[in-house]
Amino acid sequence: MSLKWKLVRPIEGVRYNNRVTAELANQPRLLPHSQFSNIDAIYRWFRPVGRKADRHVLNTASLRPFANTAVPLEYTGPDPTGASAKLFKRFDAPLGVFLDYIDNPPEHVRMYLAQCSLKSLPPPMRKSLPLPDFLRTHGARKKGSALDIYDTSLWIGLPPTYTPLHRDPNPNCFFQMAGRKTVRLLPPDKGLELFQRVKKRIGEDGGDLSGRMRGEEMMMGRERDELEREVWDAVYDPESGGLEARLERGYGLFIPEGWWHSVKGHGTTITASVSALGTSSTWY
């Protein structure tokens, strides 16, 4: 019987402490529902499927007033030109294109609203996505009162969704607005070892092996496939320090600076998340 990934521990006392300790800041931690109850979009943008509160669909009607807003999309599916069997493409398009896809998704096509900066959204949409209470309590601040936030991004799609193994240069507060996601994480040194091992295996070890600069090879091709096998299919190595977080609607995850992580969305209904990146290594 293969070993299971160790689960990320819940953060303790977060509701009452003024600051998270430095020890906790270096470890991923699950964040409770109470830290995200102020996120209006969780309740306005999604509606439950029947009486099951754990399954939701995107309330596309609530977002139709913003249909002309440009958003970044990721397309995975048949190549219209016939040049290849499968195509991955990133492009900007009106939000209405994505809403039409959600209302009537074509077979064999996946469209993911991915890494959409909240700064690019109209004010009414941003108002529904305020900073979560966790950041108001624990986020480092610049001079004055502004929170030290580098960027905040929105992710919405129909499962299965997948983000390959990567690392952020900033601490990350990640929270789930709808659906379920599993996040697998590796410490900075172990994640880098795995990444470099894969690059060497596929014969691409002659360039930058830091993992900081990644292109579309991250989403298609041998690098993506090999990283997925290592993280999701290979036998768990307890020496790797790997952790797993299982997120449901309304819960979050604190990812420390430099930790490698890969994300999979599960189920049959919409999955949606927001990630807020801090600019400070002392963001706790």
mmCIF file of C-alpha atoms in Angstrom:
data_model
loop_
_atom_site.group_PDB
_atom_site.id
_atom_site.type_symbol
_atom_site.label_atom_id
_atom_site.label_comp_id
_atom_site.label_asym_id
_atom_site.label_seq_id
_atom_site.Cartn_x
_atom_site.Cartn_y
_atom_site.Cartn_z
ATOM 1 C CA MET A 1 0.000 0.000 0.000
ATOM 2 C CA SER A 2 1.486 3.342 -1.036
ATOM 3 C CA LEU A 3 1.913 6.140 1.467
ATOM 4 C CA LYS A 4 -0.556 9.010 1.351
ATOM 5 C CA TRP A 5 0.442 12.648 1.183
ATOM 6 C CA LYS A 6 0.448 14.339 4.574
ATOM 7 C CA LEU A 7 -2.398 16.799 5.009
ATOM 8 C CA VAL A 8 -1.793 20.492 5.616
ATOM 9 C CA ARG A 9 -2.663 21.346 9.203
ATOM 10 C CA PRO A 10 -5.270 23.983 10.046
ATOM 11 C CA ILE A 11 -3.925 27.229 11.381
ATOM 12 C CA GLU A 12 -4.654 27.585 15.081
ATOM 13 C CA GLY A 13 -5.917 30.644 16.904
ATOM 14 C CA VAL A 14 -6.068 32.694 13.715
ATOM 15 C CA ARG A 15 -9.377 34.230 14.722
ATOM 16 C CA TYR A 16 -8.014 35.751 17.901
ATOM 17 C CA ASN A 17 -4.286 36.343 17.373
ATOM 18 C CA ASN A 18 -3.143 39.710 16.070
ATOM 19 C CA ARG A 19 -0.335 38.106 14.086
ATOM 20 C CA VAL A 20 0.611 34.639 12.933
ATOM 21 C CA THR A 21 3.909 33.500 14.419
ATOM 22 C CA ALA A 22 7.071 33.348 12.316
ATOM 23 C CA GLU A 23 7.110 29.570 12.751
ATOM 24 C CA LEU A 24 3.687 29.233 11.136
ATOM 25 C CA ALA A 25 4.614 31.667 8.367
ATOM 26 C CA ASN A 26 7.109 29.144 6.988
ATOM 27 C CA GLN A 27 4.540 26.336 6.734
ATOM 28 C CA PRO A 28 1.392 26.018 4.593
ATOM 29 C CA ARG A 29 -1.750 26.262 6.704
ATOM 30 C CA LEU A 30 -5.456 25.698 6.087
ATOM 31 C CA LEU A 31 -7.572 28.765 6.781
ATOM 32 C CA PRO A 32 -11.113 28.486 8.183
ATOM 33 C CA HIS A 33 -14.357 29.642 6.616
ATOM 34 C CA SER A 34 -14.573 32.517 9.114
ATOM 35 C CA GLN A 35 -11.620 34.238 7.410
ATOM 36 C CA PHE A 36 -13.507 34.563 4.093
ATOM 37 C CA SER A 37 -17.087 35.246 5.163
ATOM 38 C CA ASN A 38 -16.770 38.855 3.945
ATOM 39 C CA ILE A 39 -16.303 37.770 0.294
ATOM 40 C CA ASP A 40 -19.613 38.782 -1.278
ATOM 41 C CA ALA A 41 -18.850 37.049 -4.600
ATOM 42 C CA ILE A 42 -19.082 33.641 -2.893
ATOM 43 C CA TYR A 43 -22.799 34.255 -2.419
ATOM 44 C CA ARG A 44 -23.659 36.509 -5.397
ATOM 45 C CA TRP A 45 -21.765 34.842 -8.248
ATOM 46 C CA PHE A 46 -22.697 31.235 -7.496
ATOM 47 C CA ARG A 47 -25.929 29.406 -6.763
ATOM 48 C CA PRO A 48 -26.415 25.925 -5.310
ATOM 49 C CA VAL A 49 -27.458 22.941 -7.387
ATOM 50 C CA GLY A 50 -30.767 21.836 -5.896
ATOM 51 C CA ARG A 51 -30.555 21.410 -2.150
ATOM 52 C CA LYS A 52 -26.923 20.355 -2.127
ATOM 53 C CA ALA A 53 -24.949 23.194 -0.607
ATOM 54 C CA ASP A 54 -21.650 21.573 -1.646
ATOM 55 C CA ARG A 55 -22.327 21.906 -5.399
ATOM 56 C CA HIS A 56 -22.734 25.236 -7.172
ATOM 57 C CA VAL A 57 -23.011 26.656 -10.662
ATOM 58 C CA LEU A 58 -21.852 30.033 -11.883
ATOM 59 C CA ASN A 59 -24.685 32.553 -11.782
ATOM 60 C CA THR A 60 -23.867 33.878 -15.248
ATOM 61 C CA ALA A 61 -26.804 36.307 -15.176
ATOM 62 C CA SER A 62 -25.165 38.185 -12.295
ATOM 63 C CA LEU A 63 -22.043 38.730 -14.440
ATOM 64 C CA ARG A 64 -23.718 39.538 -17.778
ATOM 65 C CA PRO A 65 -23.658 43.313 -17.066
ATOM 66 C CA PHE A 66 -19.850 43.035 -17.324
ATOM 67 C CA ALA A 67 -19.828 40.906 -20.500
ATOM 68 C CA ASN A 68 -17.637 43.389 -22.404
ATOM 69 C CA THR A 69 -14.851 43.305 -19.811
ATOM 70 C CA ALA A 70 -11.650 41.817 -21.255
ATOM 71 C CA VAL A 71 -10.416 38.770 -19.322
ATOM 72 C CA PRO A 72 -7.574 36.250 -19.859
ATOM 73 C CA LEU A 73 -8.736 32.815 -20.993
ATOM 74 C CA GLU A 74 -7.010 29.477 -21.524
ATOM 75 C CA TYR A 75 -8.365 27.241 -24.294
ATOM 76 C CA THR A 76 -7.599 23.524 -24.411
ATOM 77 C CA GLY A 77 -9.214 21.470 -27.138
ATOM 78 C CA PRO A 78 -9.191 20.595 -30.837
ATOM 79 C CA ASP A 79 -6.988 22.718 -33.077
ATOM 80 C CA PRO A 80 -9.327 24.561 -35.501
ATOM 81 C CA THR A 81 -6.514 24.716 -38.074
ATOM 82 C CA GLY A 82 -5.888 20.977 -37.937
ATOM 83 C CA ALA A 83 -2.175 21.583 -37.347
ATOM 84 C CA SER A 84 -2.225 19.419 -34.214
ATOM 85 C CA ALA A 85 -4.582 17.045 -32.452
ATOM 86 C CA LYS A 86 -4.790 19.229 -29.356
ATOM 87 C CA LEU A 87 -4.232 22.921 -28.858
ATOM 88 C CA PHE A 88 -3.475 25.033 -25.798
ATOM 89 C CA LYS A 89 -3.798 28.777 -26.233
ATOM 90 C CA ARG A 90 -3.911 31.806 -23.948
ATOM 91 C CA PHE A 91 -5.785 34.866 -25.162
ATOM 92 C CA ASP A 92 -7.821 37.848 -23.982
ATOM 93 C CA ALA A 93 -11.522 37.988 -24.805
ATOM 94 C CA PRO A 94 -14.720 39.610 -23.506
ATOM 95 C CA LEU A 95 -16.089 38.011 -20.349
ATOM 96 C CA GLY A 96 -19.231 37.239 -22.345
ATOM 97 C CA VAL A 97 -17.289 34.645 -24.375
ATOM 98 C CA PHE A 98 -16.519 32.763 -21.177
ATOM 99 C CA LEU A 99 -20.083 33.087 -19.861
ATOM 100 C CA ASP A 100 -21.434 31.670 -23.140
ATOM 101 C CA TYR A 101 -19.048 28.728 -22.774
ATOM 102 C CA ILE A 102 -20.192 28.078 -19.193
ATOM 103 C CA ASP A 103 -23.862 28.144 -20.218
ATOM 104 C CA ASN A 104 -23.288 25.752 -23.149
ATOM 105 C CA PRO A 105 -19.877 24.040 -22.918
ATOM 106 C CA PRO A 106 -18.914 22.259 -26.166
ATOM 107 C CA GLU A 107 -17.759 18.669 -25.939
ATOM 108 C CA HIS A 108 -13.964 18.151 -25.785
ATOM 109 C CA VAL A 109 -13.322 21.860 -25.138
ATOM 110 C CA ARG A 110 -12.035 23.380 -21.907
ATOM 111 C CA MET A 111 -11.989 27.100 -21.283
ATOM 112 C CA TYR A 112 -10.499 28.441 -18.068
ATOM 113 C CA LEU A 113 -10.641 32.011 -16.810
ATOM 114 C CA ALA A 114 -7.142 31.931 -15.347
ATOM 115 C CA GLN A 115 -4.963 34.413 -13.481
ATOM 116 C CA CYS A 116 -7.313 37.327 -14.081
ATOM 117 C CA SER A 117 -5.994 40.305 -12.131
ATOM 118 C CA LEU A 118 -8.689 41.927 -10.027
ATOM 119 C CA LYS A 119 -7.150 45.278 -10.968
ATOM 120 C CA SER A 120 -8.476 44.767 -14.511
ATOM 121 C CA LEU A 121 -12.084 44.195 -13.422
ATOM 122 C CA PRO A 122 -14.737 46.941 -13.206
ATOM 123 C CA PRO A 123 -15.371 48.440 -9.733
ATOM 124 C CA PRO A 124 -18.674 46.589 -9.090
ATOM 125 C CA MET A 125 -16.930 43.238 -9.613
ATOM 126 C CA ARG A 126 -13.997 44.252 -7.430
ATOM 127 C CA LYS A 127 -16.422 45.342 -4.721
ATOM 128 C CA SER A 128 -17.715 41.755 -4.554
ATOM 129 C CA LEU A 129 -14.136 40.534 -4.023
ATOM 130 C CA PRO A 130 -12.739 42.529 -1.085
ATOM 131 C CA LEU A 131 -9.575 41.416 0.662
ATOM 132 C CA PRO A 132 -10.418 38.519 2.993
ATOM 133 C CA ASP A 133 -10.479 39.074 6.727
ATOM 134 C CA PHE A 134 -7.332 36.952 7.087
ATOM 135 C CA LEU A 135 -5.281 39.527 5.183
ATOM 136 C CA ARG A 136 -6.797 42.451 7.036
ATOM 137 C CA THR A 137 -5.655 40.853 10.290
ATOM 138 C CA HIS A 138 -2.371 39.245 9.273
ATOM 139 C CA GLY A 139 -1.147 40.984 6.137
ATOM 140 C CA ALA A 140 1.972 43.135 6.360
ATOM 141 C CA ARG A 141 1.317 46.820 5.754
ATOM 142 C CA LYS A 142 3.165 49.517 3.893
ATOM 143 C CA LYS A 143 3.730 52.906 5.454
ATOM 144 C CA GLY A 144 0.331 54.237 6.340
ATOM 145 C CA SER A 145 -2.498 51.727 6.204
ATOM 146 C CA ALA A 146 -2.333 50.040 2.774
ATOM 147 C CA LEU A 147 -1.880 46.271 2.810
ATOM 148 C CA ASP A 148 1.288 44.998 1.143
ATOM 149 C CA ILE A 149 -0.405 43.127 -1.745
ATOM 150 C CA TYR A 150 1.401 42.484 -5.033
ATOM 151 C CA ASP A 151 -1.600 41.230 -6.989
ATOM 152 C CA THR A 152 -4.871 39.335 -6.606
ATOM 153 C CA SER A 153 -6.058 36.910 -9.289
ATOM 154 C CA LEU A 154 -9.333 35.186 -10.131
ATOM 155 C CA TRP A 155 -9.649 31.608 -11.456
ATOM 156 C CA ILE A 156 -12.964 30.101 -12.685
ATOM 157 C CA GLY A 157 -13.594 26.963 -14.738
ATOM 158 C CA LEU A 158 -15.407 23.676 -15.166
ATOM 159 C CA PRO A 159 -13.516 20.696 -13.748
ATOM 160 C CA PRO A 160 -11.257 19.025 -14.302
ATOM 161 C CA THR A 161 -8.977 22.044 -14.015
ATOM 162 C CA TYR A 162 -5.238 21.759 -13.585
ATOM 163 C CA THR A 163 -2.319 24.041 -12.784
ATOM 164 C CA PRO A 164 1.111 22.359 -13.114
ATOM 165 C CA LEU A 165 3.814 22.462 -10.459
ATOM 166 C CA HIS A 166 5.228 25.971 -10.049
ATOM 167 C CA ARG A 167 6.323 28.381 -7.359
ATOM 168 C CA ASP A 168 5.383 31.952 -6.610
ATOM 169 C CA PRO A 169 8.021 34.479 -5.550
ATOM 170 C CA ASN A 170 5.533 35.814 -2.997
ATOM 171 C CA PRO A 171 3.485 34.419 -0.107
ATOM 172 C CA ASN A 172 0.015 33.458 -1.291
ATOM 173 C CA CYS A 173 -3.401 33.546 0.388
ATOM 174 C CA PHE A 174 -5.526 31.199 -1.745
ATOM 175 C CA PHE A 175 -9.252 30.753 -1.105
ATOM 176 C CA GLN A 176 -11.976 28.651 -2.690
ATOM 177 C CA MET A 177 -15.256 30.325 -3.695
ATOM 178 C CA ALA A 178 -16.982 27.323 -5.292
ATOM 179 C CA GLY A 179 -16.301 23.657 -5.951
ATOM 180 C CA ARG A 180 -13.389 21.583 -4.707
ATOM 181 C CA LYS A 181 -9.657 21.707 -5.338
ATOM 182 C CA THR A 182 -6.703 19.678 -4.153
ATOM 183 C CA VAL A 183 -3.353 21.416 -3.772
ATOM 184 C CA ARG A 184 -0.102 19.470 -3.463
ATOM 185 C CA LEU A 185 2.863 21.391 -2.106
ATOM 186 C CA LEU A 186 6.616 20.871 -1.830
ATOM 187 C CA PRO A 187 9.164 22.893 0.182
ATOM 188 C CA PRO A 188 11.350 25.268 -1.876
ATOM 189 C CA ASP A 189 14.423 23.003 -1.988
ATOM 190 C CA LYS A 190 12.557 19.742 -2.649
ATOM 191 C CA GLY A 191 10.352 21.293 -5.307
ATOM 192 C CA LEU A 192 13.390 22.700 -7.095
ATOM 193 C CA GLU A 193 15.089 19.286 -7.001
ATOM 194 C CA LEU A 194 12.038 17.658 -8.578
ATOM 195 C CA PHE A 195 11.729 20.359 -11.242
ATOM 196 C CA GLN A 196 15.405 20.101 -12.207
ATOM 197 C CA ARG A 197 15.218 16.306 -12.270
ATOM 198 C CA VAL A 198 12.324 16.453 -14.729
ATOM 199 C CA LYS A 199 14.073 19.040 -16.923
ATOM 200 C CA LYS A 200 17.153 16.811 -17.090
ATOM 201 C CA ARG A 201 15.057 13.740 -17.907
ATOM 202 C CA ILE A 202 13.424 15.449 -20.892
ATOM 203 C CA GLY A 203 16.731 16.876 -22.122
ATOM 204 C CA GLU A 204 16.018 20.512 -21.264
ATOM 205 C CA ASP A 205 18.641 21.106 -18.590
ATOM 206 C CA GLY A 206 20.756 23.579 -20.542
ATOM 207 C CA GLY A 207 18.870 26.772 -19.725
ATOM 208 C CA ASP A 208 17.390 28.452 -16.676
ATOM 209 C CA LEU A 209 16.608 25.756 -14.113
ATOM 210 C CA SER A 210 15.344 28.047 -11.368
ATOM 211 C CA GLY A 211 11.709 27.538 -12.361
ATOM 212 C CA ARG A 212 11.027 31.261 -12.047
ATOM 213 C CA MET A 213 10.435 31.985 -15.737
ATOM 214 C CA ARG A 214 7.967 29.584 -17.383
ATOM 215 C CA GLY A 215 6.237 29.748 -20.753
ATOM 216 C CA GLU A 216 3.511 27.696 -22.416
ATOM 217 C CA GLU A 217 5.669 24.576 -22.041
ATOM 218 C CA MET A 218 4.337 24.651 -18.483
ATOM 219 C CA MET A 219 0.852 23.881 -19.833
ATOM 220 C CA MET A 220 1.530 21.518 -22.747
ATOM 221 C CA GLY A 221 4.154 18.987 -23.756
ATOM 222 C CA ARG A 222 6.601 16.724 -21.961
ATOM 223 C CA GLU A 223 7.403 19.060 -19.070
ATOM 224 C CA ARG A 224 3.747 19.277 -18.089
ATOM 225 C CA ASP A 225 3.202 15.521 -18.449
ATOM 226 C CA GLU A 226 6.315 14.547 -16.491
ATOM 227 C CA LEU A 227 5.606 16.984 -13.657
ATOM 228 C CA GLU A 228 2.050 15.682 -13.401
ATOM 229 C CA ARG A 229 3.327 12.109 -13.128
ATOM 230 C CA GLU A 230 5.824 13.071 -10.431
ATOM 231 C CA VAL A 231 3.363 15.052 -8.328
ATOM 232 C CA TRP A 232 0.088 13.190 -8.847
ATOM 233 C CA ASP A 233 0.912 9.642 -9.975
ATOM 234 C CA ALA A 234 4.258 8.663 -8.430
ATOM 235 C CA VAL A 235 4.540 6.950 -5.043
ATOM 236 C CA TYR A 236 4.690 9.522 -2.260
ATOM 237 C CA ASP A 237 8.181 10.076 -0.846
ATOM 238 C CA PRO A 238 7.943 10.985 2.869
ATOM 239 C CA GLU A 239 11.420 12.556 2.641
ATOM 240 C CA SER A 240 10.088 15.137 0.175
ATOM 241 C CA GLY A 241 8.199 17.076 2.836
ATOM 242 C CA GLY A 242 5.222 17.096 0.478
ATOM 243 C CA LEU A 243 1.838 18.221 1.790
ATOM 244 C CA GLU A 244 -1.717 18.063 0.470
ATOM 245 C CA ALA A 245 -4.583 20.500 1.067
ATOM 246 C CA ARG A 246 -8.197 19.703 0.195
ATOM 247 C CA LEU A 247 -10.208 22.862 -0.239
ATOM 248 C CA GLU A 248 -13.966 23.296 -0.335
ATOM 249 C CA ARG A 249 -16.153 26.356 -0.788
ATOM 250 C CA GLY A 250 -15.365 29.096 1.703
ATOM 251 C CA TYR A 251 -12.013 27.746 2.915
ATOM 252 C CA GLY A 252 -8.499 28.909 2.183
ATOM 253 C CA LEU A 253 -4.823 28.028 2.180
ATOM 254 C CA PHE A 254 -1.769 30.043 3.169
ATOM 255 C CA ILE A 255 1.190 29.167 0.889
ATOM 256 C CA PRO A 256 4.539 30.533 2.115
ATOM 257 C CA GLU A 257 6.947 32.259 -0.228
ATOM 258 C CA GLY A 258 8.804 29.879 -2.553
ATOM 259 C CA TRP A 259 6.745 26.737 -1.878
ATOM 260 C CA TRP A 260 6.076 24.744 -5.054
ATOM 261 C CA HIS A 261 2.471 23.733 -5.659
ATOM 262 C CA SER A 262 0.195 22.092 -8.204
ATOM 263 C CA VAL A 263 -3.597 22.422 -8.194
ATOM 264 C CA LYS A 264 -6.413 20.192 -9.463
ATOM 265 C CA GLY A 265 -10.112 21.064 -9.563
ATOM 266 C CA HIS A 266 -12.567 18.190 -9.053
ATOM 267 C CA GLY A 267 -16.241 17.401 -9.458
ATOM 268 C CA THR A 268 -18.861 18.119 -12.098
ATOM 269 C CA THR A 269 -19.826 21.719 -11.301
ATOM 270 C CA ILE A 270 -17.991 25.036 -11.322
ATOM 271 C CA THR A 271 -14.759 25.562 -9.420
ATOM 272 C CA ALA A 272 -13.552 29.068 -8.560
ATOM 273 C CA SER A 273 -10.678 30.480 -6.530
ATOM 274 C CA VAL A 274 -8.861 33.703 -5.742
ATOM 275 C CA SER A 275 -5.172 34.046 -4.909
ATOM 276 C CA ALA A 276 -3.720 37.129 -3.228
ATOM 277 C CA LEU A 277 0.063 37.514 -3.429
ATOM 278 C CA GLY A 278 1.916 39.567 -0.855
ATOM 279 C CA THR A 279 5.086 41.508 -1.666
ATOM 280 C CA SER A 280 6.755 40.961 1.694
ATOM 281 C CA SER A 281 8.495 37.858 3.025
ATOM 282 C CA THR A 282 7.203 38.864 6.467
ATOM 283 C CA TRP A 283 3.580 38.740 5.339
ATOM 284 C CA TYR A 284 1.998 37.100 8.351
#
